[in-house]
Coordinates of C-alpha atoms in Angstrom, one line a residue:
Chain A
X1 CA 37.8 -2.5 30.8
X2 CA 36.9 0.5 29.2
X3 CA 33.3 1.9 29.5
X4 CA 33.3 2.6 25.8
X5 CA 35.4 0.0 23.6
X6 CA 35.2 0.4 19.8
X7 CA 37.9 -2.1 17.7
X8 CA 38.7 -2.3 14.5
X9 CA 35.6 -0.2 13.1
X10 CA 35.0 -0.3 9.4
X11 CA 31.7 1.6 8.0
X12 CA 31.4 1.8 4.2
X13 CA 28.5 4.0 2.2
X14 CA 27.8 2.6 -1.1
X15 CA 31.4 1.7 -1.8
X16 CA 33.4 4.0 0.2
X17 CA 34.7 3.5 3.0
X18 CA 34.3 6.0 5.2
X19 CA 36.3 4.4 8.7
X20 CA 39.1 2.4 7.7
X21 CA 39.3 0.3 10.8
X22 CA 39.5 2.6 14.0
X23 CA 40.1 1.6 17.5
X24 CA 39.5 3.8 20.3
X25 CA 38.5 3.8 24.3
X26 CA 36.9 5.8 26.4
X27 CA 37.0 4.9 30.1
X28 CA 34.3 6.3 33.1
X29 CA 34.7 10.1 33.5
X30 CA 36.7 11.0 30.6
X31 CA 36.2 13.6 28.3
X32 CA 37.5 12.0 25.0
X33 CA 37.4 14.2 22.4
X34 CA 37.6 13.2 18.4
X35 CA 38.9 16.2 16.4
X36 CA 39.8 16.2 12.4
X37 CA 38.8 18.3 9.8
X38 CA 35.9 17.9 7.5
X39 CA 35.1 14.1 6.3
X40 CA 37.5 12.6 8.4
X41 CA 34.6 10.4 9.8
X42 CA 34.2 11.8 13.2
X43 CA 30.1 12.0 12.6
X44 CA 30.1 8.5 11.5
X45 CA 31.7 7.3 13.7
X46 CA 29.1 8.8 16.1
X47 CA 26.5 7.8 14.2
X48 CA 27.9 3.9 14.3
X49 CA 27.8 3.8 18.0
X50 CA 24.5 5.0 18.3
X51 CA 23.2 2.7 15.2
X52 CA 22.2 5.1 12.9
X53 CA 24.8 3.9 10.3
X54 CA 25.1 0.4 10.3
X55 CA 28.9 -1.5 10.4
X56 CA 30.9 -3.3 8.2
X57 CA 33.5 -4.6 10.1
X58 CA 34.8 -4.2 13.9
X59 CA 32.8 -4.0 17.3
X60 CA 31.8 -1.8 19.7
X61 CA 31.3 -2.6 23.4
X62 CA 29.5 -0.1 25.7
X63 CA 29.5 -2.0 28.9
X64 CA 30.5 -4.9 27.7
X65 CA 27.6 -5.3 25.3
X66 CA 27.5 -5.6 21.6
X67 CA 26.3 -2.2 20.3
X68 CA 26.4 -3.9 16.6
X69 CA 23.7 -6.2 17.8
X70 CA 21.4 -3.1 19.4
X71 CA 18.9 -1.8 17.5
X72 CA 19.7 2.2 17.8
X73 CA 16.1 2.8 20.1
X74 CA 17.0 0.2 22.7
X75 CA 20.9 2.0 23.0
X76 CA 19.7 5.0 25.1
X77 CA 18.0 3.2 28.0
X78 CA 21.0 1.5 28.2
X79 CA 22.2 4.9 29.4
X80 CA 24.1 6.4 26.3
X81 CA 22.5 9.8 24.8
X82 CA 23.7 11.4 21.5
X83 CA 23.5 15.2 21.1
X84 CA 23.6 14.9 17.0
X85 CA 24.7 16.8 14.4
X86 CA 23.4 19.9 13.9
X87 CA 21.0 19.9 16.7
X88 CA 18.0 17.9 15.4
X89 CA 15.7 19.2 18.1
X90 CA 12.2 18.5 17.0
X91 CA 11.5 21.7 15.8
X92 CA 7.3 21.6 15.2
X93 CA 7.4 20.6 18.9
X94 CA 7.5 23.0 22.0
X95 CA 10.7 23.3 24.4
X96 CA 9.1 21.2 27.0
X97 CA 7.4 18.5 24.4
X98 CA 11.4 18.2 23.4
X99 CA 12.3 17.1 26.9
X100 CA 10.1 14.7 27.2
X101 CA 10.8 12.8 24.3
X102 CA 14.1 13.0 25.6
X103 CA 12.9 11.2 28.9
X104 CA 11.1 8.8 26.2
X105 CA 12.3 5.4 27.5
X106 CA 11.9 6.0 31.3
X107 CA 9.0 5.2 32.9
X108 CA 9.0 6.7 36.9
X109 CA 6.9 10.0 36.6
X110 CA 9.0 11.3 39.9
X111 CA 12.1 10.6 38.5
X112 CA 11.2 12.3 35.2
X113 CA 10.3 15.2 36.9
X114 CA 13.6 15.4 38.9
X115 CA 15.7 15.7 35.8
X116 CA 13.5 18.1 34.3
X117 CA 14.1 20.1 37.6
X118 CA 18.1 19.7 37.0
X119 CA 17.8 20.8 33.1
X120 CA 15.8 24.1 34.3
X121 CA 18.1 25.1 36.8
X122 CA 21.0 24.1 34.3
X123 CA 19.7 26.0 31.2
X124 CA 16.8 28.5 33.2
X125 CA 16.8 30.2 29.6
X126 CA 14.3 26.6 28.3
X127 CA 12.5 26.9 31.7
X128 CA 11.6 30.4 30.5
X129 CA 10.5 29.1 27.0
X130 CA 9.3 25.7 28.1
X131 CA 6.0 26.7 25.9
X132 CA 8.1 28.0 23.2
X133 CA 7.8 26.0 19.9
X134 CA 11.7 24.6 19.5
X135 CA 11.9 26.1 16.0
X136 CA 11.6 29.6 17.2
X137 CA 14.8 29.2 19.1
X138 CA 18.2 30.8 18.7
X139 CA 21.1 28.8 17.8
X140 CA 22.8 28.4 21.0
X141 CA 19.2 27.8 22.9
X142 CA 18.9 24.8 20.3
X143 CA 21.9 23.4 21.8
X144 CA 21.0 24.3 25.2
X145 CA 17.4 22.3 24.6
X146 CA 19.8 19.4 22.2
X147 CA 21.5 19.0 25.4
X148 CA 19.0 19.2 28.1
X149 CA 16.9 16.5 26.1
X150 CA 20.0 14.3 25.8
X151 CA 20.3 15.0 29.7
X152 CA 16.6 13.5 30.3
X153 CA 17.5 10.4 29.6
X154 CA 20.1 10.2 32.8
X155 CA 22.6 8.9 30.4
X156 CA 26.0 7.5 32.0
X157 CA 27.9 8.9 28.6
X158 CA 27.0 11.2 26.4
X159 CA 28.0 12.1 22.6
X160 CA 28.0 15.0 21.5
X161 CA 28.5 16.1 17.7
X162 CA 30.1 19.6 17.2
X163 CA 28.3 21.3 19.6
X164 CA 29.6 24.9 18.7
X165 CA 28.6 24.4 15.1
X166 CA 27.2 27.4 14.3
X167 CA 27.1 29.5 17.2
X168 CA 28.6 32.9 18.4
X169 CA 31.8 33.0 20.1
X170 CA 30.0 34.1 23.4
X171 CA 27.7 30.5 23.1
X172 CA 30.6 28.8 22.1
X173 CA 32.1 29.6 25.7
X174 CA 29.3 28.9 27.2
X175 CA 28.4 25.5 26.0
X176 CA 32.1 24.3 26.8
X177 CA 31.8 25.3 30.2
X178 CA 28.1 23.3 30.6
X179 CA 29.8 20.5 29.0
X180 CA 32.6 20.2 31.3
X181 CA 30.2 20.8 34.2
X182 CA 28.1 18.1 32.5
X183 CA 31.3 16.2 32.9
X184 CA 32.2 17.1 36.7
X185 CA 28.6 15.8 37.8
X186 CA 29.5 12.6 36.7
X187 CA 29.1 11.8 33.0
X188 CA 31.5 10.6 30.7
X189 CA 31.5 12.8 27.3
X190 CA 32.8 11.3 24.1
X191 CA 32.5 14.6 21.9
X192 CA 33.4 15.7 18.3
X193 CA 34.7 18.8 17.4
X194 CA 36.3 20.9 14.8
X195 CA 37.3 23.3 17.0
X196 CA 40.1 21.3 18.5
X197 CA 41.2 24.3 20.2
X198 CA 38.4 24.9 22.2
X199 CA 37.8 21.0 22.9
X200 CA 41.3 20.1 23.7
X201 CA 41.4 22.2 26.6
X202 CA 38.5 20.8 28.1
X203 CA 39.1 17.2 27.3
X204 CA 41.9 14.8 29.3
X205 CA 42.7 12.6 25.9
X206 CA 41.7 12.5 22.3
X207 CA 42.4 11.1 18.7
X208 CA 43.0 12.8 15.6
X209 CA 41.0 11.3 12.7
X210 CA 42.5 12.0 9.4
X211 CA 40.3 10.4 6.1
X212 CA 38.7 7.6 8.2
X213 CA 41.6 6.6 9.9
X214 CA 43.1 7.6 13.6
X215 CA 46.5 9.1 13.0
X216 CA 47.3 10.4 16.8
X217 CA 46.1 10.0 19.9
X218 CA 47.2 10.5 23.1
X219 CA 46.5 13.5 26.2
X220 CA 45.2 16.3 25.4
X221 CA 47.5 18.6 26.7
X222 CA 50.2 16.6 25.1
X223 CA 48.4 16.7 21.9
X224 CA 47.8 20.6 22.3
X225 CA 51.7 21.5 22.2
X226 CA 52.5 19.1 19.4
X227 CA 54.2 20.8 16.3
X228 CA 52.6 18.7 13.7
X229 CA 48.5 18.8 15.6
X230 CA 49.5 22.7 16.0
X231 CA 50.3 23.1 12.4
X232 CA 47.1 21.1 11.3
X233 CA 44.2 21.6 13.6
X234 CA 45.1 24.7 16.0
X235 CA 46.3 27.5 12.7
X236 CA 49.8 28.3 14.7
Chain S
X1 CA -34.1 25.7 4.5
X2 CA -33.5 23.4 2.2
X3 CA -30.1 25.0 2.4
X4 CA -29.4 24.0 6.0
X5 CA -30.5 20.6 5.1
X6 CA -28.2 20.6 2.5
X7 CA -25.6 21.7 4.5
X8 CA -26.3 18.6 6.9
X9 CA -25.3 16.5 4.1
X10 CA -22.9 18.1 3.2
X11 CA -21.2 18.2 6.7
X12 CA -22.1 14.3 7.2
X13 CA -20.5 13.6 3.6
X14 CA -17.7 15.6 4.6
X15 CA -17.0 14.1 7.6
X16 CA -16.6 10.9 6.2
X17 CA -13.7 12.3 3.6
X18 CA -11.9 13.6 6.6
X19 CA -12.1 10.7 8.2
X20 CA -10.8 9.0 5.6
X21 CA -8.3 12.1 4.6
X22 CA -6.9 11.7 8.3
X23 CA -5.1 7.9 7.4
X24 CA -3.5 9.5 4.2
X25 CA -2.2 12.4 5.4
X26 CA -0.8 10.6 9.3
X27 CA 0.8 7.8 7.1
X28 CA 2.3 10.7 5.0
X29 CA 3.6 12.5 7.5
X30 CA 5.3 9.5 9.0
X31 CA 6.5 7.9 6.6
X32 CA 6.3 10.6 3.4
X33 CA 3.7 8.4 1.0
X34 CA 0.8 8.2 -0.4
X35 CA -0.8 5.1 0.6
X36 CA -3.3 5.0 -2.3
X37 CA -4.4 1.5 -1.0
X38 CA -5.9 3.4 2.0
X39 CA -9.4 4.0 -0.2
X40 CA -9.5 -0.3 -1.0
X41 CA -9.3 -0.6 3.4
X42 CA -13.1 1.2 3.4
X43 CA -14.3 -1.4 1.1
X44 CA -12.6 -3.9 3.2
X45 CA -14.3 -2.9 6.4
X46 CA -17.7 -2.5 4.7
X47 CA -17.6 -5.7 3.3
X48 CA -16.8 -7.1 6.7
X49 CA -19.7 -5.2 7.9
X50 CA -22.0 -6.6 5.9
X51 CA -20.8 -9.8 6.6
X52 CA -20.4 -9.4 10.1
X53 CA -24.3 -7.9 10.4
X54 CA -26.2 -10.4 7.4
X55 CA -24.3 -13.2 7.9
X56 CA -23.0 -13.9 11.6
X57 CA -26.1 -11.5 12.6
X58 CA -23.7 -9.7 14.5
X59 CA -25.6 -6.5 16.3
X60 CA -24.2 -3.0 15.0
X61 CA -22.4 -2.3 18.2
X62 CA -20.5 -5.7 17.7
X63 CA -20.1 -5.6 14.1
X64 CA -18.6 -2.4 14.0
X65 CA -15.9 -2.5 16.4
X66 CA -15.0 -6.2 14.6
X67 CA -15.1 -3.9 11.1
X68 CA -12.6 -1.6 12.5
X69 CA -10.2 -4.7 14.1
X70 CA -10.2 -6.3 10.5
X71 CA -9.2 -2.9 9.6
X72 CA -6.7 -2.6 11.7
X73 CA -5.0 -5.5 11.4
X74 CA -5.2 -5.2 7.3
X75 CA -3.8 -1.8 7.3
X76 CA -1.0 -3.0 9.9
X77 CA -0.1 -6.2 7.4
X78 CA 0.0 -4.2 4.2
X79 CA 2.7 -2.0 6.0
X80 CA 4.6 -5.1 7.0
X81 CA 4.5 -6.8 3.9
X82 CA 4.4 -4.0 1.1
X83 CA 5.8 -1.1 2.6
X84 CA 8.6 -1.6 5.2
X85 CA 10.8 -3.5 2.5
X86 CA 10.9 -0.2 1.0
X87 CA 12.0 2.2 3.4
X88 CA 14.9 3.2 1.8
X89 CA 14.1 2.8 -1.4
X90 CA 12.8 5.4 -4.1
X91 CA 9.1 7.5 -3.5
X92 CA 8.2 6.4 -7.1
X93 CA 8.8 2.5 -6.4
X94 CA 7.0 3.1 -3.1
X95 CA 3.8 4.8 -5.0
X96 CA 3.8 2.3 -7.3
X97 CA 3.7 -0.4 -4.7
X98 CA 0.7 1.8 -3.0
X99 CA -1.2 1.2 -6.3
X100 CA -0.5 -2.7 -6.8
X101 CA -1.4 -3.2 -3.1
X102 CA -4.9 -1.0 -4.1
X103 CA -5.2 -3.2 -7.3
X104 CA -4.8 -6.4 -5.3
X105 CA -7.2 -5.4 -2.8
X106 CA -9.9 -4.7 -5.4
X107 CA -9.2 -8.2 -7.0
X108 CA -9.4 -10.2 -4.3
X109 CA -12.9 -8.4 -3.3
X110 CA -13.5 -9.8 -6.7
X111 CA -12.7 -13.0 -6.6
X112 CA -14.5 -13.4 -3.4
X113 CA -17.6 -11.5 -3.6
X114 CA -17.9 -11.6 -7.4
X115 CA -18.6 -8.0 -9.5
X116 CA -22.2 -7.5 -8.7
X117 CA -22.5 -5.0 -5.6
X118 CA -24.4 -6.4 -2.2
X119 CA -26.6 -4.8 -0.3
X120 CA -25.5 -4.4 3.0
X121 CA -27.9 -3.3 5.7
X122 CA -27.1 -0.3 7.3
X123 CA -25.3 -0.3 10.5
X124 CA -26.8 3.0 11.6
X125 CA -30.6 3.8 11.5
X126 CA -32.1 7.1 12.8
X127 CA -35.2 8.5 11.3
X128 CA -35.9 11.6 10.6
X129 CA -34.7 14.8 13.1
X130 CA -37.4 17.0 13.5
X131 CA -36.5 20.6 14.6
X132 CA -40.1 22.1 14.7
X133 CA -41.3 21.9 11.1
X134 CA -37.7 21.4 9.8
X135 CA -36.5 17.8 9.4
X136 CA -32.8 16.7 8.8
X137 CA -31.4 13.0 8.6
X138 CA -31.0 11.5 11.5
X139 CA -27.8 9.6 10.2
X140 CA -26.2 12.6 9.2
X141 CA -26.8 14.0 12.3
X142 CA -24.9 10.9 13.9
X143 CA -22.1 10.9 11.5
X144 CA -21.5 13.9 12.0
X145 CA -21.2 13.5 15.7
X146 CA -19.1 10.2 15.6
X147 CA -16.7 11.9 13.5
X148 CA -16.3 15.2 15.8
X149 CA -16.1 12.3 18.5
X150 CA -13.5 10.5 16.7
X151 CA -11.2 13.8 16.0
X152 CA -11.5 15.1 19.4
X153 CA -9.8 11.6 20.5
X154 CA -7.4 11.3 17.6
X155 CA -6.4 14.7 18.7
X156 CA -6.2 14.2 22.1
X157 CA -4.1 11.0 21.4
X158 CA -1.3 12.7 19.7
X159 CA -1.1 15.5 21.9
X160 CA -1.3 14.0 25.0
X161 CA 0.1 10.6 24.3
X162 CA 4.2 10.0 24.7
X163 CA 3.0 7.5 21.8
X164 CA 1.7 10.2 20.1
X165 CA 4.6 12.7 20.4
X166 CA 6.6 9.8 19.4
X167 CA 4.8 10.0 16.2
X168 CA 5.1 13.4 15.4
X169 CA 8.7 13.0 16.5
X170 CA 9.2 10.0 13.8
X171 CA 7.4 12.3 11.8
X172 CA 10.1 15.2 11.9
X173 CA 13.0 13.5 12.3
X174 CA 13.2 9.5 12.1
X175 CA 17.1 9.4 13.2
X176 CA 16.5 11.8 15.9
X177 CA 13.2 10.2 17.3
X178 CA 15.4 6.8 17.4
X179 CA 18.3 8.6 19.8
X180 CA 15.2 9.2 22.0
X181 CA 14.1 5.8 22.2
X182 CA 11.8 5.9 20.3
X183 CA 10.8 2.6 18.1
X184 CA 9.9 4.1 14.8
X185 CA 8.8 0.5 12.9
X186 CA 6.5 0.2 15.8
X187 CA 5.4 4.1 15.8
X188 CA 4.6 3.8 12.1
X189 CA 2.8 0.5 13.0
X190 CA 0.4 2.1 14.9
X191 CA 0.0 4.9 12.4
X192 CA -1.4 2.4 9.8
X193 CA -3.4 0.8 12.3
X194 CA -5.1 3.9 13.4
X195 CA -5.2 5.2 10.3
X196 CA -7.0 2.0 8.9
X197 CA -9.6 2.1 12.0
X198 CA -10.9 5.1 11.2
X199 CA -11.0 4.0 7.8
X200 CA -13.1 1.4 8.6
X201 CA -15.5 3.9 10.4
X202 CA -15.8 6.0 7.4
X203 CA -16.5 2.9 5.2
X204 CA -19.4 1.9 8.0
X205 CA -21.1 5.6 7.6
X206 CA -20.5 5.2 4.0
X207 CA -22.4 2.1 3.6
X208 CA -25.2 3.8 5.9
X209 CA -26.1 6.1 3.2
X210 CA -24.8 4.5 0.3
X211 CA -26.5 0.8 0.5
X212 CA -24.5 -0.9 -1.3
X213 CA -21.0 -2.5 -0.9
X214 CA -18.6 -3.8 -4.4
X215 CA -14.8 -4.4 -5.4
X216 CA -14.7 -0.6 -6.4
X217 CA -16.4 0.8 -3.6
X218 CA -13.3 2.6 -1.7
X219 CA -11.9 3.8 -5.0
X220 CA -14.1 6.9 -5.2
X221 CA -14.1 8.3 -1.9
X222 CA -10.5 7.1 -1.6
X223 CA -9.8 9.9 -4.0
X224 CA -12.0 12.7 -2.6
X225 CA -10.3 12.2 0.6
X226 CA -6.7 12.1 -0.8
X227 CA -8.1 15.3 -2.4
X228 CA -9.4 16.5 0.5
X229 CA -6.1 15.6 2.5
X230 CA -4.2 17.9 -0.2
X231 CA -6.3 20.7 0.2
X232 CA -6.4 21.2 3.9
X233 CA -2.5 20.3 3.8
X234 CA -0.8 16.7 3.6
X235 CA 1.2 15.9 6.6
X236 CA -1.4 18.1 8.9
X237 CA -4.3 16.6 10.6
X238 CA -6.1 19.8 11.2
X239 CA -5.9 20.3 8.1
X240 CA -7.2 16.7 6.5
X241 CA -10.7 17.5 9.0
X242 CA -10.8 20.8 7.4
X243 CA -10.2 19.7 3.9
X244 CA -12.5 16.5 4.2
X245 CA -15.5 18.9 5.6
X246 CA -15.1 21.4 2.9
X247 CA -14.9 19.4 0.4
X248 CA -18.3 17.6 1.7
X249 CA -19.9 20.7 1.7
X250 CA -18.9 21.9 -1.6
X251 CA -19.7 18.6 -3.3
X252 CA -23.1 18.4 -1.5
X253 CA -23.7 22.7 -2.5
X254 CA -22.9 22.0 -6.3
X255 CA -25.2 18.8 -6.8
X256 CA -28.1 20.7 -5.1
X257 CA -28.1 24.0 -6.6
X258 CA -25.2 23.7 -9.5
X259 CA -25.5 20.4 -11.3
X260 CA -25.3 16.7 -10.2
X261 CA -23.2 15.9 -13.3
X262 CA -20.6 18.8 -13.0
X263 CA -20.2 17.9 -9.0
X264 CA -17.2 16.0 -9.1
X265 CA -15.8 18.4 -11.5
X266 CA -16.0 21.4 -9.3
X267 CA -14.4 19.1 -6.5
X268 CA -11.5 18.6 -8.6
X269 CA -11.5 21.8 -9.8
X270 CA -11.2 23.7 -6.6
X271 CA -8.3 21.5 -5.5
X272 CA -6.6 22.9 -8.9
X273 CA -7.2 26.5 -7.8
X274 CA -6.5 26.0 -3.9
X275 CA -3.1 24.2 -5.3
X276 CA -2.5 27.2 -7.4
X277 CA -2.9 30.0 -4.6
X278 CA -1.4 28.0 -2.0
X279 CA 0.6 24.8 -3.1
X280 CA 0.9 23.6 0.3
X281 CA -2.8 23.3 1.1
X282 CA -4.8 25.2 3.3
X283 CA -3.0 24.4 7.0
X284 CA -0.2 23.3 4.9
X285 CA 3.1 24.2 6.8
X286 CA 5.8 25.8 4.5
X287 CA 9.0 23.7 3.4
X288 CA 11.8 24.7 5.2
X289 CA 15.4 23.9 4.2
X290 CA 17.3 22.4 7.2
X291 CA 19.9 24.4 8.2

């Protein structure tokens, strides 16, 4: 059974729905990437897993357990993080205060300190800052400090929303290659991107969202030389 | 000379606002209201007092700490009942709520305790300090230093607490606090139940200088310290101890050497100018847009 199992998903605000019953897998050290353009759902559907945005319809299994039936603060000690949207790093709060919060559920001090040691030598730029209010940061260190707090948490899988919103080509670059190292040491990434380019060549399979609904899916690389995902999501 | 003593009162008055400023403007900054019920919790824990101290003869050291548990648990249930159904719904319905649940508070004192104020005997009684031939009250002396004592912890608490950073976490970002872990309907729990014990502490030191205890007792400095909350910035807890101490000082200034009548007025009045020059208060932080 897959690690990740979501079936039949349907997510509505107000009256409109926004997934239209999607089903997709992702199984222990995948990268599985969700690409589609702009309010296709791929956020929601991020946000469902993770409980910010309640279901209508459908289930998802992480482990075999109901997400549905988790409240959203008891879903990352069960070792799932989620690098949202547009950062959200708590900005008032220093680099290092981040981190923590990001170790919030997990209780042994020596343990803590070990990952802390692994997001430093990972991303040495936060060690540098670690007193730095998280505000004051650039856009790629955000998602540097987004990722290293998601990384505190020692999660199994990880979800990450368009992590090169925003950022310069040379970032861009950079954080693909830290996620795909991310991957290597072990965690399975479930990630969202408008740049299918980019995230295509890093992941093994993914699913094209179109309007709340999965209209391809399949390898990657597979995915990456056909006419019609070219056409849409790659500008050839 | 008379100055400095003036100034003592003035600091012990204004401590008491800031204590009281500190539950409005941590209950803002969570949960982005004005919990104008917070003033009605003072009059709560000072009628407990009094019956805690005249009737059960309850020593001060006991009867306090029970004030501040009634507290405590009262600030905790009004969230749970009045508030928390409203989470997602409009500011306005939520202010409006605020002001039934201060109404209903009031009313019940009524019913209870009937309109005529009690006397309540003063948990805290220190004569006279005397600083060669200078005296100042001894109970402003001591509010004064329970407050500092108070605000050194409360700061300590949030700073140095993973339940504190959770709080100023839930207070940035509720979505994002949650993807840490963090259980915001507890966090905000323990917001209104910190909040309300030092409420319940201002409402003790209150009574010690004030005597009396009725329904309407919490309304007045309820206000001051929402108004001293504003001033030194809502959402900031530096700012609320500033605020609530200058505003004690300037209230206590203008009754000694303005006028006793125009007090108030020049209270309210500085608010209206601080608002003007700086509409964010004193240690207000700026609104920024999310990018």
């Amino acid at each position: 059974m897959a690690m990740l199992q979501v079936e039949n998903l349907q997510v509505f605000y107000g009256v409109i729905q926004a997934i239209k019953g999607i089903s997709f897998e992702v199984n222990q050290g995948e990268i599985v990437a969700l690409i589609g353009a702009n309010g296709a759902g791929k956020t929601t559907i991020l946000h469902t897993v993770t409980g910010l945005v309640p279901a209508k319809a459908g289930q998802i299994q992480f482990d075999g357990k109901d997400l549905l039936k988790t409240p959203s603060h008891k879903i990352v000690s069960m070792g799932m993080a989620h690098v949202p949207e547009g950062r959200r790093i708590f900005q008032e709060l220093s680099v290092y205060e981040n981190l923590q919060l990001g170790a919030f559920t997990r209780r042994d001090k020596a343990e803590i300190a070990e990952s802390l040691k692994m997001v430093y030598t990972r991303f040495p730029r936060l060690e540098e800052r670690k007193k730095q209010i998280a505000g004051t940061l650039s856009g790629g260190e955000q998602q540097m400090l987004a990722i290293g707090r998601a990384l505190m948490s020692k999660p199994r899988i990880i979800l990450m929303d368009e992590p090169s919103m925003g950022l310069s080509p040379l970032f861009v670059s950079e954080i693909f290659d830290i996620i795909q190292e991310i991957n290597k040491a072990g965690t399975t990434v479930l990630i969202v991107e408008q740049n299918a380019k980019k995230v295509l060549s890093i992941a093994n399979r993914a699913y094209v969202l179109e309007t709340g609904k999965i209209i391809q899916s399949g390898e990657a690389q597979s995915l990456m030389n056909d006419d019609s995902v070219k056409r849409a999501y790659l500008g050839e | 000379m008379e100055f400095l003593a003036q100034l003592v009162n003035g600091l012990s008055l204004g401590s008491i606002y800031a204590l009281i400023a500190l539950g409005y403007t941590m209950v803002y900054g969570i949960c982005k209201m004005l919990n104008f019920a917070h003033g009605d919790v003072i009059m709560v824990g000072a009628y407990t007092l009094s019956i805690a101290m005249s009737t059960l003869h309850f020593p001060p050291y006991l009867a306090i700490p029970v004030s501040m548990l009634v507290c405590a648990v009262l600030g905790v249930t009004i969230e749970r009942i009045a508030y928390k159904p409203l989470r997602q719904a409009s500011p306005l319905a939520v202010l409006i709520t605020a002001i039934g649940v201060s109404y209903f508070l009031q009313s019940l004192a009524l019913l209870i305790f009937g309109s005529t104020q009690r006397k309540v005997e003063s948990a805290i009684n220190v004569g006279l300090i005397h600083i060669g031939d200078f005296a100042i009250s001894g109970n402003a002396v001591v509010t004064l230093l329970l407050t500092i004592v108070l605000m050194v912890g409360l700061t300590w608490f949030i700073n140095h607490t993973m339940t504190g950073k959770a709080m100023l976490a839930v207070s940035e970002d509720k979505g994002a606090a949650q993807l840490m872990g963090v259980n915001v309907n507890k966090t905000i729990a323990v917001t209104f139940l910190s909040g309300s014990a030092l409420a319940a502490v201002a409402g003790v030191l209150y009574i010690a200088s004030y005597g009396y205890v009725g329904p309407y007792t919490g309304s007045m400095p309820g206000i001051k310290a929402f108004v001293a909350a504003v001033l030194g910035g809502i959402g900031s807890v530096p700012g609320a101890m500033l605020g609530g101490i200058l505003l004690g000082i300037i209230e206590s200034l203008s009754k000694a050497y303005i006028s006793t009548q125009l007090a108030d007025a020049i209270v309210f009045g500085v608010l209206i100018v601080v608002l003007l020059v700086k509409p964010t208060g004193l240690l207000g932080k700026k609104v920024t847009e999310k990018v």
